[in-house]
JSON list of C-alpha atoms in Angstrom, two decimals:
[
{"chain": "X", "resi": 805, "resn": "MET", "atom": "CA", "xyz": [-40.21, 22.36, 85.79]},
{"chain": "X", "resi": 806, "resn": "ASP", "atom": "CA", "xyz": [-41.03, 22.15, 89.46]},
{"chain": "X", "resi": 807, "resn": "LEU", "atom": "CA", "xyz": [-40.44, 18.83, 91.02]},
{"chain": "X", "resi": 808, "resn": "GLN", "atom": "CA", "xyz": [-42.82, 17.89, 93.84]},
{"chain": "X", "resi": 809, "resn": "LYS", "atom": "CA", "xyz": [-41.15, 16.28, 96.76]},
{"chain": "X", "resi": 810, "resn": "SER", "atom": "CA", "xyz": [-42.91, 13.15, 97.89]},
{"chain": "X", "resi": 811, "resn": "PRO", "atom": "CA", "xyz": [-42.53, 11.99, 101.46]},
{"chain": "X", "resi": 812, "resn": "ALA", "atom": "CA", "xyz": [-39.90, 9.37, 101.99]},
{"chain": "X", "resi": 813, "resn": "PRO", "atom": "CA", "xyz": [-41.36, 5.92, 102.30]},
{"chain": "X", "resi": 814, "resn": "THR", "atom": "CA", "xyz": [-41.55, 4.73, 105.88]},
{"chain": "X", "resi": 815, "resn": "ALA", "atom": "CA", "xyz": [-40.41, 1.31, 106.85]},
{"chain": "X", "resi": 816, "resn": "PRO", "atom": "CA", "xyz": [-43.26, -1.03, 107.65]},
{"chain": "X", "resi": 817, "resn": "THR", "atom": "CA", "xyz": [-43.79, -1.53, 111.33]},
{"chain": "X", "resi": 818, "resn": "SER", "atom": "CA", "xyz": [-43.02, -4.94, 112.66]},
{"chain": "X", "resi": 819, "resn": "ALA", "atom": "CA", "xyz": [-45.94, -7.09, 113.71]},
{"chain": "X", "resi": 820, "resn": "LYS", "atom": "CA", "xyz": [-43.93, -9.04, 116.21]},
{"chain": "X", "resi": 821, "resn": "PRO", "atom": "CA", "xyz": [-45.84, -9.78, 119.40]},
{"chain": "X", "resi": 822, "resn": "THR", "atom": "CA", "xyz": [-44.74, -7.79, 122.44]},
{"chain": "X", "resi": 823, "resn": "ALA", "atom": "CA", "xyz": [-46.07, -10.13, 125.07]},
{"chain": "X", "resi": 824, "resn": "SER", "atom": "CA", "xyz": [-43.48, -11.03, 127.68]},
{"chain": "X", "resi": 825, "resn": "LEU", "atom": "CA", "xyz": [-42.38, -14.61, 127.93]},
{"chain": "X", "resi": 826, "resn": "ALA", "atom": "CA", "xyz": [-41.75, -14.27, 131.64]},
{"chain": "X", "resi": 827, "resn": "ALA", "atom": "CA", "xyz": [-44.02, -16.42, 133.76]},
{"chain": "X", "resi": 828, "resn": "GLU", "atom": "CA", "xyz": [-46.27, -14.92, 136.41]},
{"chain": "X", "resi": 829, "resn": "PRO", "atom": "CA", "xyz": [-44.89, -15.28, 139.97]},
{"chain": "X", "resi": 830, "resn": "ALA", "atom": "CA", "xyz": [-47.68, -17.70, 140.90]},
{"chain": "X", "resi": 831, "resn": "GLU", "atom": "CA", "xyz": [-46.75, -19.93, 137.94]},
{"chain": "X", "resi": 832, "resn": "LEU", "atom": "CA", "xyz": [-43.09, -20.28, 138.86]},
{"chain": "X", "resi": 833, "resn": "ARG", "atom": "CA", "xyz": [-41.90, -23.73, 139.84]},
{"chain": "X", "resi": 834, "resn": "ALA", "atom": "CA", "xyz": [-41.68, -24.14, 143.61]},
{"chain": "X", "resi": 835, "resn": "SER", "atom": "CA", "xyz": [-38.29, -24.89, 145.18]},
{"chain": "X", "resi": 836, "resn": "ASP", "atom": "CA", "xyz": [-37.50, -26.90, 148.29]},
{"chain": "X", "resi": 837, "resn": "ALA", "atom": "CA", "xyz": [-36.97, -23.60, 150.14]},
{"chain": "X", "resi": 838, "resn": "ASP", "atom": "CA", "xyz": [-40.49, -22.48, 149.14]},
{"chain": "X", "resi": 839, "resn": "ARG", "atom": "CA", "xyz": [-41.96, -25.73, 150.44]},
{"chain": "X", "resi": 840, "resn": "ASP", "atom": "CA", "xyz": [-39.97, -25.43, 153.69]},
{"chain": "X", "resi": 841, "resn": "ARG", "atom": "CA", "xyz": [-41.35, -21.90, 154.21]},
{"chain": "X", "resi": 842, "resn": "ILE", "atom": "CA", "xyz": [-44.95, -23.12, 153.87]},
{"chain": "X", "resi": 843, "resn": "ALA", "atom": "CA", "xyz": [-44.23, -26.14, 156.09]},
{"chain": "X", "resi": 844, "resn": "ASP", "atom": "CA", "xyz": [-42.91, -23.78, 158.80]},
{"chain": "X", "resi": 845, "resn": "ILE", "atom": "CA", "xyz": [-46.16, -21.78, 158.69]},
{"chain": "X", "resi": 846, "resn": "LEU", "atom": "CA", "xyz": [-48.20, -24.98, 158.97]},
{"chain": "X", "resi": 847, "resn": "ARG", "atom": "CA", "xyz": [-46.08, -26.18, 161.90]},
{"chain": "X", "resi": 848, "resn": "GLU", "atom": "CA", "xyz": [-46.65, -22.89, 163.73]},
{"chain": "X", "resi": 849, "resn": "ALA", "atom": "CA", "xyz": [-50.40, -23.12, 163.04]},
{"chain": "X", "resi": 850, "resn": "LEU", "atom": "CA", "xyz": [-50.43, -26.62, 164.52]},
{"chain": "X", "resi": 851, "resn": "ALA", "atom": "CA", "xyz": [-48.61, -25.44, 167.64]},
{"chain": "X", "resi": 852, "resn": "GLU", "atom": "CA", "xyz": [-51.04, -22.51, 168.00]},
{"chain": "X", "resi": 853, "resn": "GLY", "atom": "CA", "xyz": [-54.06, -24.78, 167.74]},
{"chain": "X", "resi": 854, "resn": "ARG", "atom": "CA", "xyz": [-55.27, -23.33, 164.42]},
{"chain": "X", "resi": 855, "resn": "LEU", "atom": "CA", "xyz": [-54.94, -26.72, 162.71]},
{"chain": "X", "resi": 856, "resn": "THR", "atom": "CA", "xyz": [-55.72, -30.18, 163.98]},
{"chain": "X", "resi": 857, "resn": "PRO", "atom": "CA", "xyz": [-53.01, -32.87, 163.61]},
{"chain": "X", "resi": 858, "resn": "GLU", "atom": "CA", "xyz": [-55.08, -34.44, 160.82]},
{"chain": "X", "resi": 859, "resn": "GLU", "atom": "CA", "xyz": [-55.37, -31.14, 158.93]},
{"chain": "X", "resi": 860, "resn": "HIS", "atom": "CA", "xyz": [-51.65, -30.47, 159.41]},
{"chain": "X", "resi": 861, "resn": "ALA", "atom": "CA", "xyz": [-50.66, -33.91, 158.08]},
{"chain": "X", "resi": 862, "resn": "GLU", "atom": "CA", "xyz": [-52.99, -33.53, 155.08]},
{"chain": "X", "resi": 863, "resn": "ARG", "atom": "CA", "xyz": [-51.65, -30.09, 154.16]},
{"chain": "X", "resi": 864, "resn": "VAL", "atom": "CA", "xyz": [-47.99, -31.09, 154.58]},
{"chain": "X", "resi": 865, "resn": "GLU", "atom": "CA", "xyz": [-48.58, -34.04, 152.25]},
{"chain": "X", "resi": 866, "resn": "GLY", "atom": "CA", "xyz": [-50.07, -31.65, 149.71]},
{"chain": "X", "resi": 867, "resn": "VAL", "atom": "CA", "xyz": [-47.15, -29.22, 150.06]},
{"chain": "X", "resi": 868, "resn": "LEU", "atom": "CA", "xyz": [-44.63, -31.96, 149.28]},
{"chain": "X", "resi": 869, "resn": "ALA", "atom": "CA", "xyz": [-46.51, -32.78, 146.05]},
{"chain": "X", "resi": 870, "resn": "THR", "atom": "CA", "xyz": [-47.00, -29.16, 144.93]},
{"chain": "X", "resi": 871, "resn": "LYS", "atom": "CA", "xyz": [-45.31, -27.95, 141.73]},
{"chain": "X", "resi": 872, "resn": "THR", "atom": "CA", "xyz": [-45.87, -24.16, 141.62]},
{"chain": "X", "resi": 873, "resn": "VAL", "atom": "CA", "xyz": [-45.63, -21.21, 144.04]},
{"chain": "X", "resi": 874, "resn": "GLY", "atom": "CA", "xyz": [-49.27, -20.30, 143.50]},
{"chain": "X", "resi": 875, "resn": "GLU", "atom": "CA", "xyz": [-50.40, -23.75, 144.56]},
{"chain": "X", "resi": 876, "resn": "LEU", "atom": "CA", "xyz": [-48.31, -23.50, 147.73]},
{"chain": "X", "resi": 877, "resn": "ASP", "atom": "CA", "xyz": [-50.12, -20.33, 148.83]},
{"chain": "X", "resi": 878, "resn": "HIS", "atom": "CA", "xyz": [-53.39, -22.25, 148.75]},
{"chain": "X", "resi": 879, "resn": "PHE", "atom": "CA", "xyz": [-52.36, -24.29, 151.80]},
{"chain": "X", "resi": 880, "resn": "VAL", "atom": "CA", "xyz": [-51.85, -21.22, 154.04]},
{"chain": "X", "resi": 881, "resn": "ARG", "atom": "CA", "xyz": [-54.42, -18.83, 152.59]},
{"chain": "X", "resi": 882, "resn": "ASP", "atom": "CA", "xyz": [-56.62, -19.09, 155.71]},
{"chain": "X", "resi": 883, "resn": "LEU", "atom": "CA", "xyz": [-53.76, -18.66, 158.21]},
{"chain": "X", "resi": 884, "resn": "PRO", "atom": "CA", "xyz": [-52.77, -15.25, 159.67]},
{"chain": "X", "resi": 885, "resn": "ALA", "atom": "CA", "xyz": [-49.03, -15.89, 159.28]},
{"chain": "X", "resi": 886, "resn": "ALA", "atom": "CA", "xyz": [-49.45, -15.88, 155.49]},
{"chain": "X", "resi": 887, "resn": "HIS", "atom": "CA", "xyz": [-50.85, -12.32, 155.51]},
{"chain": "X", "resi": 888, "resn": "THR", "atom": "CA", "xyz": [-49.21, -10.46, 158.36]},
{"chain": "X", "resi": 889, "resn": "GLY", "atom": "CA", "xyz": [-45.76, -10.46, 156.74]},
{"chain": "X", "resi": 890, "resn": "ARG", "atom": "CA", "xyz": [-44.16, -10.82, 160.14]},
{"chain": "X", "resi": 891, "resn": "ALA", "atom": "CA", "xyz": [-40.42, -11.27, 160.17]},
{"chain": "X", "resi": 892, "resn": "THR", "atom": "CA", "xyz": [-39.21, -14.80, 160.64]},
{"chain": "X", "resi": 893, "resn": "PRO", "atom": "CA", "xyz": [-36.70, -15.42, 163.41]},
{"chain": "X", "resi": 894, "resn": "ALA", "atom": "CA", "xyz": [-33.04, -15.32, 162.43]},
{"chain": "X", "resi": 895, "resn": "TYR", "atom": "CA", "xyz": [-31.86, -18.71, 161.26]},
{"chain": "X", "resi": 896, "resn": "THR", "atom": "CA", "xyz": [-28.89, -20.27, 163.00]},
{"chain": "X", "resi": 897, "resn": "SER", "atom": "CA", "xyz": [-27.03, -22.83, 160.94]},
{"chain": "X", "resi": 898, "resn": "ALA", "atom": "CA", "xyz": [-25.93, -26.06, 162.58]},
{"chain": "X", "resi": 899, "resn": "PRO", "atom": "CA", "xyz": [-22.21, -26.14, 163.51]},
{"chain": "X", "resi": 900, "resn": "ASN", "atom": "CA", "xyz": [-19.85, -27.88, 161.11]},
{"chain": "X", "resi": 901, "resn": "ARG", "atom": "CA", "xyz": [-18.39, -29.98, 163.92]},
{"chain": "X", "resi": 902, "resn": "PRO", "atom": "CA", "xyz": [-20.04, -31.60, 166.96]},
{"chain": "X", "resi": 903, "resn": "THR", "atom": "CA", "xyz": [-19.81, -29.98, 170.36]},
{"chain": "X", "resi": 904, "resn": "ALA", "atom": "CA", "xyz": [-16.45, -30.54, 172.04]},
{"chain": "X", "resi": 905, "resn": "ASP", "atom": "CA", "xyz": [-16.46, -33.45, 174.52]},
{"chain": "X", "resi": 906, "resn": "ALA", "atom": "CA", "xyz": [-20.06, -34.28, 173.56]},
{"chain": "X", "resi": 907, "resn": "MET", "atom": "CA", "xyz": [-19.17, -37.44, 171.63]},
{"chain": "X", "resi": 908, "resn": "PRO", "atom": "CA", "xyz": [-17.88, -40.65, 173.27]},
{"chain": "X", "resi": 909, "resn": "VAL", "atom": "CA", "xyz": [-14.56, -42.05, 172.09]},
{"chain": "X", "resi": 910, "resn": "GLU", "atom": "CA", "xyz": [-15.92, -45.57, 171.72]},
{"chain": "X", "resi": 911, "resn": "ALA", "atom": "CA", "xyz": [-18.67, -46.34, 169.24]},
{"chain": "X", "resi": 912, "resn": "ASP", "atom": "CA", "xyz": [-22.16, -47.13, 170.47]},
{"chain": "X", "resi": 913, "resn": "GLU", "atom": "CA", "xyz": [-22.49, -49.49, 167.53]},
{"chain": "X", "resi": 914, "resn": "ASN", "atom": "CA", "xyz": [-20.19, -50.99, 164.87]},
{"chain": "X", "resi": 915, "resn": "VAL", "atom": "CA", "xyz": [-21.56, -51.95, 161.46]},
{"chain": "X", "resi": 916, "resn": "VAL", "atom": "CA", "xyz": [-19.04, -54.12, 159.60]},
{"chain": "X", "resi": 917, "resn": "ALA", "atom": "CA", "xyz": [-19.20, -55.74, 156.17]},
{"chain": "X", "resi": 918, "resn": "VAL", "atom": "CA", "xyz": [-16.21, -57.77, 154.87]},
{"chain": "X", "resi": 919, "resn": "PHE", "atom": "CA", "xyz": [-17.02, -59.48, 151.58]},
{"chain": "X", "resi": 920, "resn": "SER", "atom": "CA", "xyz": [-20.64, -59.22, 152.72]},
{"chain": "X", "resi": 921, "resn": "ALA", "atom": "CA", "xyz": [-23.48, -56.76, 153.35]},
{"chain": "X", "resi": 922, "resn": "ALA", "atom": "CA", "xyz": [-24.69, -55.12, 156.57]},
{"chain": "X", "resi": 923, "resn": "VAL", "atom": "CA", "xyz": [-27.87, -53.06, 156.97]},
{"chain": "X", "resi": 924, "resn": "ARG", "atom": "CA", "xyz": [-29.33, -50.92, 159.74]},
{"chain": "X", "resi": 925, "resn": "LYS", "atom": "CA", "xyz": [-32.78, -49.55, 158.94]},
{"chain": "X", "resi": 926, "resn": "GLY", "atom": "CA", "xyz": [-36.33, -49.35, 160.20]},
{"chain": "X", "resi": 927, "resn": "ARG", "atom": "CA", "xyz": [-37.35, -48.21, 163.68]},
{"chain": "X", "resi": 928, "resn": "TRP", "atom": "CA", "xyz": [-34.08, -48.41, 165.61]},
{"chain": "X", "resi": 929, "resn": "ARG", "atom": "CA", "xyz": [-32.36, -46.22, 168.21]},
{"chain": "X", "resi": 930, "resn": "ALA", "atom": "CA", "xyz": [-29.39, -44.26, 166.88]},
{"chain": "X", "resi": 931, "resn": "GLY", "atom": "CA", "xyz": [-26.56, -43.73, 169.36]},
{"chain": "X", "resi": 932, "resn": "ARG", "atom": "CA", "xyz": [-24.24, -40.78, 169.53]},
{"chain": "X", "resi": 933, "resn": "ARG", "atom": "CA", "xyz": [-21.42, -42.51, 167.62]},
{"chain": "X", "resi": 934, "resn": "ILE", "atom": "CA", "xyz": [-21.72, -45.17, 164.91]},
{"chain": "X", "resi": 935, "resn": "HIS", "atom": "CA", "xyz": [-18.77, -46.76, 163.11]},
{"chain": "X", "resi": 936, "resn": "ALA", "atom": "CA", "xyz": [-19.27, -48.29, 159.65]},
{"chain": "X", "resi": 937, "resn": "TYR", "atom": "CA", "xyz": [-16.54, -50.37, 157.97]},
{"chain": "X", "resi": 938, "resn": "SER", "atom": "CA", "xyz": [-16.89, -51.79, 154.48]},
{"chain": "X", "resi": 939, "resn": "VAL", "atom": "CA", "xyz": [-14.10, -53.92, 152.98]},
{"chain": "X", "resi": 940, "resn": "PHE", "atom": "CA", "xyz": [-15.11, -55.45, 149.65]},
{"chain": "X", "resi": 941, "resn": "GLY", "atom": "CA", "xyz": [-18.63, -55.22, 151.01]},
{"chain": "X", "resi": 942, "resn": "SER", "atom": "CA", "xyz": [-21.69, -53.01, 151.36]},
{"chain": "X", "resi": 943, "resn": "VAL", "atom": "CA", "xyz": [-23.02, -51.11, 154.39]},
{"chain": "X", "resi": 944, "resn": "GLU", "atom": "CA", "xyz": [-26.39, -49.34, 154.47]},
{"chain": "X", "resi": 945, "resn": "ILE", "atom": "CA", "xyz": [-27.32, -47.10, 157.40]},
{"chain": "X", "resi": 946, "resn": "ASP", "atom": "CA", "xyz": [-30.86, -45.76, 157.05]},
{"chain": "X", "resi": 947, "resn": "LEU", "atom": "CA", "xyz": [-31.85, -43.19, 159.70]},
{"chain": "X", "resi": 948, "resn": "SER", "atom": "CA", "xyz": [-35.07, -42.14, 157.98]},
{"chain": "X", "resi": 949, "resn": "GLU", "atom": "CA", "xyz": [-37.20, -43.98, 160.56]},
{"chain": "X", "resi": 950, "resn": "ALA", "atom": "CA", "xyz": [-34.71, -44.11, 163.42]},
{"chain": "X", "resi": 951, "resn": "ILE", "atom": "CA", "xyz": [-35.33, -42.81, 166.93]},
{"chain": "X", "resi": 952, "resn": "PHE", "atom": "CA", "xyz": [-32.92, -39.97, 167.72]},
{"chain": "X", "resi": 953, "resn": "GLU", "atom": "CA", "xyz": [-32.20, -39.99, 171.45]},
{"chain": "X", "resi": 954, "resn": "TYR", "atom": "CA", "xyz": [-29.45, -37.38, 171.00]},
{"chain": "X", "resi": 955, "resn": "GLN", "atom": "CA", "xyz": [-29.36, -34.18, 168.98]},
{"chain": "X", "resi": 956, "resn": "GLN", "atom": "CA", "xyz": [-25.86, -34.86, 167.63]},
{"chain": "X", "resi": 957, "resn": "VAL", "atom": "CA", "xyz": [-24.93, -38.12, 165.92]},
{"chain": "X", "resi": 958, "resn": "VAL", "atom": "CA", "xyz": [-21.50, -38.92, 164.46]},
{"chain": "X", "resi": 959, "resn": "ILE", "atom": "CA", "xyz": [-21.06, -41.63, 161.82]},
{"chain": "X", "resi": 960, "resn": "LYS", "atom": "CA", "xyz": [-17.50, -42.67, 161.03]},
{"chain": "X", "resi": 961, "resn": "ALA", "atom": "CA", "xyz": [-17.48, -44.41, 157.64]},
{"chain": "X", "resi": 962, "resn": "ILE", "atom": "CA", "xyz": [-14.47, -46.24, 156.19]},
{"chain": "X", "resi": 963, "resn": "SER", "atom": "CA", "xyz": [-14.77, -47.88, 152.79]},
{"chain": "X", "resi": 964, "resn": "VAL", "atom": "CA", "xyz": [-12.00, -49.94, 151.15]},
{"chain": "X", "resi": 965, "resn": "PHE", "atom": "CA", "xyz": [-13.07, -51.40, 147.82]},
{"chain": "X", "resi": 966, "resn": "GLY", "atom": "CA", "xyz": [-16.57, -51.22, 149.25]},
{"chain": "X", "resi": 967, "resn": "ASN", "atom": "CA", "xyz": [-19.66, -49.05, 149.59]},
{"chain": "X", "resi": 968, "resn": "VAL", "atom": "CA", "xyz": [-21.22, -47.17, 152.53]},
{"chain": "X", "resi": 969, "resn": "GLU", "atom": "CA", "xyz": [-24.60, -45.52, 151.97]},
{"chain": "X", "resi": 970, "resn": "ILE", "atom": "CA", "xyz": [-26.19, -43.31, 154.64]},
{"chain": "X", "resi": 971, "resn": "ARG", "atom": "CA", "xyz": [-29.75, -41.97, 154.43]},
{"chain": "X", "resi": 972, "resn": "VAL", "atom": "CA", "xyz": [-31.21, -39.39, 156.83]},
{"chain": "X", "resi": 973, "resn": "PRO", "atom": "CA", "xyz": [-34.64, -37.75, 157.23]},
{"chain": "X", "resi": 974, "resn": "GLU", "atom": "CA", "xyz": [-35.03, -34.56, 155.22]},
{"chain": "X", "resi": 975, "resn": "ASN", "atom": "CA", "xyz": [-35.78, -32.39, 158.29]},
{"chain": "X", "resi": 976, "resn": "VAL", "atom": "CA", "xyz": [-32.42, -32.93, 160.03]},
{"chain": "X", "resi": 977, "resn": "SER", "atom": "CA", "xyz": [-29.10, -31.16, 159.46]},
{"chain": "X", "resi": 978, "resn": "LEU", "atom": "CA", "xyz": [-26.33, -33.08, 157.69]},
{"chain": "X", "resi": 979, "resn": "ARG", "atom": "CA", "xyz": [-22.60, -32.32, 157.67]},
{"chain": "X", "resi": 980, "resn": "GLY", "atom": "CA", "xyz": [-19.63, -34.15, 156.15]},
{"chain": "X", "resi": 981, "resn": "ASN", "atom": "CA", "xyz": [-15.88, -34.17, 156.67]},
{"chain": "X", "resi": 982, "resn": "GLY", "atom": "CA", "xyz": [-13.73, -36.64, 154.77]},
{"chain": "X", "resi": 983, "resn": "GLY", "atom": "CA", "xyz": [-12.23, -37.51, 151.42]},
{"chain": "X", "resi": 984, "resn": "GLY", "atom": "CA", "xyz": [-11.42, -40.21, 148.92]},
{"chain": "X", "resi": 985, "resn": "VAL", "atom": "CA", "xyz": [-8.28, -41.89, 147.62]},
{"chain": "X", "resi": 986, "resn": "LEU", "atom": "CA", "xyz": [-9.17, -43.05, 144.13]},
{"chain": "X", "resi": 987, "resn": "GLY", "atom": "CA", "xyz": [-12.67, -43.22, 145.56]},
{"chain": "X", "resi": 988, "resn": "ASN", "atom": "CA", "xyz": [-15.75, -41.11, 146.21]},
{"chain": "X", "resi": 989, "resn": "PHE", "atom": "CA", "xyz": [-16.72, -39.33, 149.44]},
{"chain": "X", "resi": 990, "resn": "GLU", "atom": "CA", "xyz": [-19.95, -37.37, 148.95]},
{"chain": "X", "resi": 991, "resn": "VAL", "atom": "CA", "xyz": [-22.15, -35.83, 151.66]},
{"chain": "X", "resi": 992, "resn": "ASP", "atom": "CA", "xyz": [-25.07, -33.54, 150.77]},
{"chain": "X", "resi": 993, "resn": "THR", "atom": "CA", "xyz": [-25.02, -30.56, 153.14]},
{"chain": "X", "resi": 994, "resn": "LEU", "atom": "CA", "xyz": [-28.47, -30.18, 154.67]},
{"chain": "X", "resi": 995, "resn": "ASP", "atom": "CA", "xyz": [-29.89, -27.54, 157.04]},
{"chain": "X", "resi": 996, "resn": "SER", "atom": "CA", "xyz": [-33.05, -28.05, 159.05]},
{"chain": "X", "resi": 997, "resn": "GLY", "atom": "CA", "xyz": [-35.41, -25.19, 159.79]},
{"chain": "X", "resi": 998, "resn": "ASP", "atom": "CA", "xyz": [-35.86, -26.47, 163.35]},
{"chain": "X", "resi": 999, "resn": "PRO", "atom": "CA", "xyz": [-33.03, -25.35, 165.68]},
{"chain": "X", "resi": 1000, "resn": "HIS", "atom": "CA", "xyz": [-33.71, -28.40, 167.87]},
{"chain": "X", "resi": 1001, "resn": "ALA", "atom": "CA", "xyz": [-33.49, -30.91, 165.02]},
{"chain": "X", "resi": 1002, "resn": "PRO", "atom": "CA", "xyz": [-30.83, -33.63, 165.13]},
{"chain": "X", "resi": 1003, "resn": "VAL", "atom": "CA", "xyz": [-27.52, -33.01, 163.39]},
{"chain": "X", "resi": 1004, "resn": "VAL", "atom": "CA", "xyz": [-25.80, -35.95, 161.68]},
{"chain": "X", "resi": 1005, "resn": "TYR", "atom": "CA", "xyz": [-22.04, -35.66, 161.12]},
{"chain": "X", "resi": 1006, "resn": "VAL", "atom": "CA", "xyz": [-20.44, -38.06, 158.62]},
{"chain": "X", "resi": 1007, "resn": "ASP", "atom": "CA", "xyz": [-16.66, -38.42, 158.87]},
{"chain": "X", "resi": 1008, "resn": "GLY", "atom": "CA", "xyz": [-14.71, -40.91, 156.85]},
{"chain": "X", "resi": 1009, "resn": "LEU", "atom": "CA", "xyz": [-12.49, -42.07, 154.05]},
{"chain": "X", "resi": 1010, "resn": "ALA", "atom": "CA", "xyz": [-13.10, -43.90, 150.80]},
{"chain": "X", "resi": 1011, "resn": "VAL", "atom": "CA", "xyz": [-10.16, -45.86, 149.38]},
{"chain": "X", "resi": 1012, "resn": "LEU", "atom": "CA", "xyz": [-11.07, -47.20, 145.95]},
{"chain": "X", "resi": 1013, "resn": "GLY", "atom": "CA", "xyz": [-14.59, -47.24, 147.32]},
{"chain": "X", "resi": 1014, "resn": "ASN", "atom": "CA", "xyz": [-17.63, -45.07, 147.96]},
{"chain": "X", "resi": 1015, "resn": "VAL", "atom": "CA", "xyz": [-19.06, -43.20, 150.96]},
{"chain": "X", "resi": 1016, "resn": "GLU", "atom": "CA", "xyz": [-22.32, -41.38, 150.32]},
{"chain": "X", "resi": 1017, "resn": "ALA", "atom": "CA", "xyz": [-24.78, -39.57, 152.61]},
{"chain": "X", "resi": 1018, "resn": "ARG", "atom": "CA", "xyz": [-27.94, -37.78, 151.55]},
{"chain": "X", "resi": 1019, "resn": "PRO", "atom": "CA", "xyz": [-31.53, -37.09, 152.71]},
{"chain": "X", "resi": 1020, "resn": "LYS", "atom": "CA", "xyz": [-34.37, -39.47, 151.97]},
{"chain": "X", "resi": 1021, "resn": "ARG", "atom": "CA", "xyz": [-37.15, -37.33, 150.52]},
{"chain": "X", "resi": 1022, "resn": "GLY", "atom": "CA", "xyz": [-40.54, -37.66, 152.16]},
{"chain": "X", "resi": 1023, "resn": "LYS", "atom": "CA", "xyz": [-39.11, -38.98, 155.44]},
{"chain": "X", "resi": 1024, "resn": "LEU", "atom": "CA", "xyz": [-39.26, -36.79, 158.55]},
{"chain": "X", "resi": 1025, "resn": "VAL", "atom": "CA", "xyz": [-38.02, -37.23, 162.10]},
{"chain": "X", "resi": 1026, "resn": "THR", "atom": "CA", "xyz": [-41.13, -38.16, 164.06]},
{"chain": "X", "resi": 1027, "resn": "ASP", "atom": "CA", "xyz": [-39.48, -36.99, 167.26]},
{"chain": "X", "resi": 1028, "resn": "ILE", "atom": "CA", "xyz": [-39.75, -33.38, 166.01]},
{"chain": "X", "resi": 1029, "resn": "LEU", "atom": "CA", "xyz": [-43.42, -33.86, 165.22]},
{"chain": "X", "resi": 1030, "resn": "ASP", "atom": "CA", "xyz": [-43.92, -35.47, 168.63]},
{"chain": "X", "resi": 1031, "resn": "ARG", "atom": "CA", "xyz": [-42.42, -32.39, 170.28]},
{"chain": "X", "resi": 1032, "resn": "VAL", "atom": "CA", "xyz": [-44.80, -30.15, 168.34]},
{"chain": "X", "resi": 1033, "resn": "THR", "atom": "CA", "xyz": [-47.77, -32.35, 169.27]},
{"chain": "X", "resi": 1034, "resn": "GLY", "atom": "CA", "xyz": [-46.59, -32.28, 172.86]},
{"chain": "X", "resi": 1035, "resn": "ARG", "atom": "CA", "xyz": [-46.60, -28.49, 172.84]},
{"chain": "X", "resi": 1036, "resn": "VAL", "atom": "CA", "xyz": [-50.12, -28.53, 171.45]},
{"chain": "X", "resi": 1037, "resn": "THR", "atom": "CA", "xyz": [-51.23, -30.96, 174.16]},
{"chain": "X", "resi": 1038, "resn": "GLU", "atom": "CA", "xyz": [-49.68, -28.80, 176.84]},
{"chain": "X", "resi": 1039, "resn": "ARG", "atom": "CA", "xyz": [-51.45, -25.70, 175.51]},
{"chain": "X", "resi": 1040, "resn": "VAL", "atom": "CA", "xyz": [-54.80, -27.50, 175.37]},
{"chain": "X", "resi": 1041, "resn": "ALA", "atom": "CA", "xyz": [-54.31, -28.78, 178.92]},
{"chain": "X", "resi": 1042, "resn": "ASP", "atom": "CA", "xyz": [-53.42, -25.28, 180.06]},
{"chain": "X", "resi": 1043, "resn": "ARG", "atom": "CA", "xyz": [-56.59, -23.87, 178.49]},
{"chain": "X", "resi": 1044, "resn": "VAL", "atom": "CA", "xyz": [-58.72, -26.55, 180.16]},
{"chain": "X", "resi": 1045, "resn": "ASP", "atom": "CA", "xyz": [-57.04, -25.84, 183.49]},
{"chain": "X", "resi": 1046, "resn": "ARG", "atom": "CA", "xyz": [-57.74, -22.09, 183.16]},
{"chain": "X", "resi": 1047, "resn": "SER", "atom": "CA", "xyz": [-61.38, -22.79, 182.27]},
{"chain": "X", "resi": 1048, "resn": "LEU", "atom": "CA", "xyz": [-61.81, -25.01, 185.30]},
{"chain": "X", "resi": 1049, "resn": "ARG", "atom": "CA", "xyz": [-60.29, -22.38, 187.55]},
{"chain": "X", "resi": 1050, "resn": "LYS", "atom": "CA", "xyz": [-62.66, -19.73, 186.22]},
{"chain": "X", "resi": 1051, "resn": "HIS", "atom": "CA", "xyz": [-65.59, -22.09, 186.81]},
{"chain": "X", "resi": 1052, "resn": "LEU", "atom": "CA", "xyz": [-64.52, -22.84, 190.40]},
{"chain": "X", "resi": 1053, "resn": "ASP", "atom": "CA", "xyz": [-63.93, -19.17, 191.20]},
{"chain": "X", "resi": 1054, "resn": "ARG", "atom": "CA", "xyz": [-67.53, -18.27, 190.39]}
]
C-alpha cells in the first residue's frame, strides 16, 4: 500500500506587533544642552536685529518651559540659523583656576556667621574676592541677581559645624576646588555658552559642615543681556548714520 506523504505542519506565525517602541526624534525629551542651543540662536537673532527685545524675551521664556525637541524647533523655525546648518564656533571652556595675579589677596567683602545667619542676595555688586565663614551658623550668598563688575569672582568658603550655600545665575561658568572633613563640599560644574560670561570659583573646606554651590534655574546675568542689547543699539545707530550720510550725499 502506497502511503501519501502529507506536508509537514507549519508553525503558526506570530501575531506580535512589529511597531518600534522608539520615539520619534521630535518627541524626545529636551535636555539643557538642547535648550542652550536654541537660546544661542535666539541671542544671535537679537544681535542681528531679526528679533525685537520683546520677541527675544518671549521666546526665551518659552524655551525654558519646553519639554520636547520638536517644540524647541518651533521657536527658531523662522530664523535662517536654524536652516543653514552653519558650523558653530569652537567652544572654549572656562579655566579651572582664575588668571594668575588677577585676584587680590584681601577680600573685597567678608560674610561671617557665628551661631547666627548671614545673607547676601538681591541686586548687589559682587567683588573679585568674597570670603564666607560659617561656624555653627548659616551663610547664604545669592549671585542670581548680582551685578558682576569683574569676569572672574573667587568665593572662599569655610564651614565648621555650619552651612554655606552659594547660588549663581545659570548662564555663568562655575568651578570648585575644595573638600570636606566629615563634611560635604559640593560644587556643580557649570559652563556658559558665552565666552565673556563671568566665571565663579568656589574654594573652601567643610569640617563637619556643608559647602554647596549650584546654579539657580531661570536666573540669568543681566549684564550679558545688556551687552547684547548694547550691540543691537550700536548696529541700529550705525544703520541710521549710514542712511543719513546717503541722504546728505544726494
